[in-house]
Amino acid sequence: MTEFLFFIEVVVAGLLAGTMYSLVALGFVLIYKASSTFNFAQGAMVFFAVLSFVGFMEWGLPFVVAFLVTIALMALVGLATERLVLKPLRNQSEDTLLMATIGLGFVLEGLAQAAWGVEVRRLDLGIGDFPIQWIIDSTGLFISALDLTAGLVAATLIIALALLFKYTRMGLGLRAVADDPGAASSIGIPLGSIMLMVWTAAGIVALVAGMMWGARAGVQFALVDLALKALPVLIIGGFSSIPGAIIGGLIIGATEKVLEVYIGPFFGGAIEGWAPYVLAIFFLLWRPEGLFGEKIIRRV
Amino acid sequence: MGNYQMTDTDNILEIDTIEVVYDSVIAALHDVSLSVPRGKIVALLGGNGAGKSTTLKAVSTMLAGERGKVTQGSITYDGIPVTNQDPADMVGLGLVQVLEGRRCFGHLTVEENIISGAYSRRLGKAQIRDELDKIYGYFKRLKDRRKSQAGFTSGGEQQMVAVARAMMAKPRMLLLDEPSMGLAPQLVAEIFNIVNELNQKEGVSILLAEQNTNVALRNADYGYIIETGHVMLHGSAESLLADEKVKELYLGISREGRKNFRDVLRRESTRHAGIHH
Ligand SMILES: Nc1ncnc2c1ncn2[C@@H]1O[C@H](COP(=O)(O)OP(=O)(O)O)[C@@H](O)[C@H]1O
Ligand SMILES: [Mg+2]
């Protein structure tokens, strides 16, 4: 029985960690939908956003102010990206855009380190990485408060974004652009402001993910690689599917935790780093379009 | 003589000897001139590759998105020179293009497609409902299909969605690119009926690109025939329908099968030359 409880604990912790992957993957999906490009800069955006946030806190700004200022900064990054990178490259091939996002990633990593230095920072959100007592009392499960908070925050943000895209004018614009940018532009939907919205949303997602991850492991360069775990998530879920990003993140989160705990010891640990990629390769062989990769609708 | 400006301002659209070049080298239009009188339907006719779509995109400024450029001549829409505008600007000025091939948003429902046409108007929920009701009054078929995903509707319905979506932007001028393409004659007739109704009741001026010469001229006031980027002939719809050369070339009433317009004109001129000598 305690064996089973422990297994549940591992799965729950994995799912909670997975919501964070889902969230970051959602950032990729938004940009992929709007411009058919895999945004390689997303990892750098996570690092840039949270490092700036910690920097503003160090200047003495209160938490909420630092958070808002960082969001404004990410919107500015989105604006600059749209004006200086995406707009000049509009109508260029998707490969060109991909290269541009790789370049943007390097620029952001460089900027972040130039502005805030290279040492690892501590980020204290006031939430401990300890089991919550009432959950232990009522279910016997050891669930970390930080895991639970991260999971709830990610889930809230995901739901908010999904509602935004389903029910608002801007959301309709984004879905139209995702289906056919030419037709969208012909009825006066301005690609530029859609891109700006999408990049700002991706910036907010990056900041939140960076804060949650940074609170556990410190704000450091390794966050860039952590964020790139969204790639196996997207391979599993499908690049253009919001539900796919969510489910894919949960699958990766749960699987890697389970593997880490039960199989990890045989590999000398640290299996989390590569297990998601192996899983993704199996999915690639089994279902290359991803679980939710949308069937392409043929125009009659 | 005193009213010399009148004829000009009566045209909602004037295209004056434009040349259009793609990728800085490929000339698609050489010297196209045409005008659309306010409230009228003008047909732009010609075969595949004649330059119809290029002409429409020059007006809507969609050309820039395809690395095309107007290199000579001028376009004036409603008295405003079309130069540095983008498509969203033109929609704001009341000019909307319905692109060739329907181009619905396949994953959106029929109704979401139509609503997207009002994007630039920033309407409230109630206003959107009113406008939708008005649009469904013209496109009755779409009302029953409004919850369907547009990608799964028929070709005719998708064409209607594309026109309805454009109408939702409240245009004063529509550019329609081959609305009859790939549709059964009955549906073509249905769509042209709606187009005519929109023209009459909403007062929208229409520039209509078509390969289907017969249907287009029967629904238009005036027609231009272009070939390889040149206007070959133009006149009232009746005069073109009655024109022997047009009959022979485009209306399928030919003794020797279809040929190029240039050949017919050349033969005409040699025939005339023969008479004179
Ligand atoms: N995006 C483009 N790039 C290069 N050439 C083009 C492009 N679009 C059209 N053309 C060329 O311009 C000419 C006119 O094309 P188009 O305006 O599409 O004709 P139509 O609509 O009458 O079929 C054709 O020779 C075509 O090959
Ligand atoms: Mg065409």
XYZ file of C-alpha atoms in Angstrom, chain B residues 18-241:
224
model
C -0.075 50.655 -64.508
C 2.878 48.370 -64.926
C 3.362 45.643 -62.312
C 6.571 43.717 -61.778
C 7.080 40.628 -59.590
C 10.425 39.864 -57.929
C 11.821 43.044 -59.541
C 12.035 41.315 -62.936
C 8.877 39.560 -64.096
C 6.480 42.048 -65.681
C 2.907 40.817 -65.222
C 1.047 43.972 -66.289
C 2.296 46.401 -68.929
C -0.172 49.210 -69.408
C -3.463 48.394 -67.773
C -6.011 51.180 -67.459
C -9.563 50.778 -66.287
C -12.180 52.541 -64.257
C -15.122 51.466 -62.163
C -18.035 53.920 -61.976
C -19.523 54.254 -58.509
C -22.240 51.687 -57.856
C -21.500 49.651 -60.982
C -20.224 46.145 -61.649
C -17.220 45.989 -63.950
C -15.911 42.665 -65.255
C -12.216 42.052 -65.860
C -11.980 39.153 -68.275
C -9.149 37.038 -69.583
C -7.654 33.579 -69.528
C -5.301 32.041 -67.018
C -2.216 34.176 -66.425
C -3.682 37.220 -68.203
C -3.116 39.443 -65.196
C -6.557 39.650 -63.591
C -5.480 38.723 -60.070
C -2.428 40.929 -60.354
C -4.640 43.895 -61.236
C -6.930 43.295 -58.250
C -3.988 42.863 -55.886
C -2.431 46.066 -57.138
C -5.598 47.852 -56.022
C -5.967 46.107 -52.650
C -2.190 46.445 -52.075
C -1.985 42.683 -51.463
C 0.790 42.686 -54.106
C 3.484 43.616 -51.621
C 2.909 40.306 -49.833
C 3.920 38.505 -53.037
C 6.961 40.606 -53.817
C 5.061 42.444 -56.528
C 5.199 46.208 -57.143
C 3.406 48.820 -59.207
C 6.337 50.353 -61.086
C 4.497 52.730 -63.458
C 1.179 54.530 -63.573
C -1.256 55.232 -60.773
C -4.271 53.876 -58.941
C -6.880 56.159 -57.408
C -9.544 54.789 -55.096
C -12.347 57.144 -54.160
C -10.137 60.128 -54.917
C -7.246 58.840 -52.819
C -3.979 57.814 -54.503
C -3.112 54.220 -53.603
C 0.583 54.289 -52.834
C 1.912 53.347 -49.423
C -1.244 51.858 -47.929
C -1.377 48.288 -46.664
C -4.374 45.954 -47.049
C -5.679 46.882 -43.578
C -5.625 50.579 -44.615
C -7.604 49.777 -47.753
C -10.169 47.785 -45.746
C -10.437 50.828 -43.490
C -11.159 52.944 -46.578
C -13.928 50.539 -47.578
C -12.183 48.452 -50.216
C -12.047 44.688 -49.686
C -10.714 41.965 -51.932
C -12.162 38.454 -52.004
C -9.165 36.370 -52.985
C -9.163 33.723 -55.678
C -9.824 30.201 -54.420
C -12.194 31.190 -51.591
C -9.636 31.002 -48.805
C -11.943 30.388 -45.847
C -10.477 29.895 -42.416
C -10.942 26.127 -42.428
C -10.795 25.516 -38.678
C -13.185 28.335 -37.811
C -16.935 27.929 -37.982
C -18.877 29.578 -40.784
C -20.092 32.227 -38.343
C -16.624 32.888 -36.907
C -15.391 33.319 -40.474
C -18.047 35.913 -41.181
C -17.462 37.738 -37.882
C -13.742 37.895 -38.622
C -14.639 40.188 -41.520
C -15.669 42.831 -38.969
C -12.297 42.660 -37.212
C -11.250 46.146 -38.226
C -14.600 47.687 -37.220
C -14.381 46.970 -33.487
C -18.102 46.365 -33.088
C -19.863 45.454 -29.858
C -21.599 42.106 -29.408
C -25.042 43.505 -30.219
C -23.832 45.325 -33.328
C -22.171 42.135 -34.547
C -25.470 40.287 -34.138
C -27.315 42.951 -36.154
C -24.746 42.858 -38.913
C -24.795 39.054 -38.966
C -28.578 39.024 -39.335
C -28.294 41.412 -42.240
C -25.615 39.256 -43.904
C -27.661 36.072 -43.379
C -30.520 37.872 -45.131
C -28.440 37.758 -48.302
C -26.709 34.424 -47.676
C -29.636 32.364 -46.410
C -27.839 29.099 -47.011
C -25.093 30.087 -44.569
C -27.480 30.656 -41.697
C -28.236 26.931 -41.504
C -24.531 26.131 -41.679
C -23.337 28.731 -39.220
C -22.057 26.290 -36.617
C -20.241 24.081 -39.152
C -16.493 24.144 -39.454
C -15.882 26.071 -42.683
C -13.328 23.549 -43.959
C -16.025 20.910 -44.137
C -18.603 22.918 -46.105
C -19.079 22.674 -49.867
C -17.174 24.747 -52.421
C -20.211 26.916 -53.072
C -20.733 27.550 -49.388
C -17.070 28.413 -48.934
C -17.323 30.947 -51.743
C -20.356 32.453 -50.044
C -18.484 32.549 -46.739
C -15.656 34.432 -48.428
C -18.015 37.043 -49.894
C -20.073 37.278 -46.686
C -16.874 37.743 -44.665
C -15.815 40.588 -46.949
C -19.265 42.209 -46.678
C -18.934 42.166 -42.888
C -16.209 44.799 -43.290
C -18.919 47.109 -44.720
C -17.084 47.790 -47.981
C -18.024 50.430 -50.522
C -16.096 48.484 -53.111
C -15.500 44.747 -53.516
C -12.838 43.132 -55.662
C -14.030 39.610 -56.502
C -11.474 37.208 -57.930
C -13.065 34.368 -59.916
C -16.031 33.603 -57.669
C -17.319 31.029 -60.198
C -14.119 28.978 -60.190
C -14.783 25.242 -59.897
C -18.491 25.607 -59.114
C -21.513 24.011 -60.780
C -23.537 26.408 -63.007
C -26.462 26.445 -60.608
C -24.271 27.588 -57.722
C -22.554 30.129 -59.937
C -25.974 31.568 -60.726
C -26.883 31.637 -57.031
C -23.685 33.467 -56.133
C -24.048 35.995 -58.925
C -27.627 36.665 -57.833
C -26.358 37.505 -54.368
C -23.579 39.664 -55.788
C -26.127 41.593 -57.841
C -28.373 42.010 -54.830
C -25.461 43.337 -52.756
C -24.625 45.741 -55.552
C -28.177 47.030 -55.785
C -29.279 47.085 -52.145
C -25.993 47.939 -50.450
C -24.683 50.070 -53.300
C -21.312 48.312 -53.341
C -19.250 48.916 -56.444
C -17.698 45.738 -57.794
C -14.662 44.877 -59.854
C -15.061 41.274 -60.870
C -12.248 39.133 -62.328
C -13.558 36.145 -64.256
C -12.607 33.561 -66.857
C -16.274 32.719 -67.227
C -16.891 35.517 -69.742
C -20.502 34.710 -70.437
C -21.728 34.679 -66.839
C -19.603 37.687 -65.919
C -20.860 39.877 -68.768
C -24.463 38.920 -68.085
C -24.017 40.218 -64.550
C -21.857 43.263 -65.242
C -22.385 46.749 -66.593
C -19.060 47.077 -68.312
C -16.191 44.769 -69.268
C -12.472 44.834 -69.946
C -10.643 42.004 -71.659
C -6.980 41.600 -70.823
C -4.324 39.314 -72.141
C -0.666 39.050 -71.114
C -0.885 42.243 -69.131
C -2.500 44.421 -71.815
C -6.105 45.590 -72.128
C -7.214 44.247 -75.505
C -10.778 45.500 -75.632
C -13.351 47.162 -73.450
C -16.955 48.246 -73.684
C -20.402 47.941 -72.189
C -21.410 44.409 -71.230
C -24.052 44.280 -73.998
C -21.653 45.462 -76.673
C -19.046 42.878 -75.620
C -21.636 40.080 -75.537
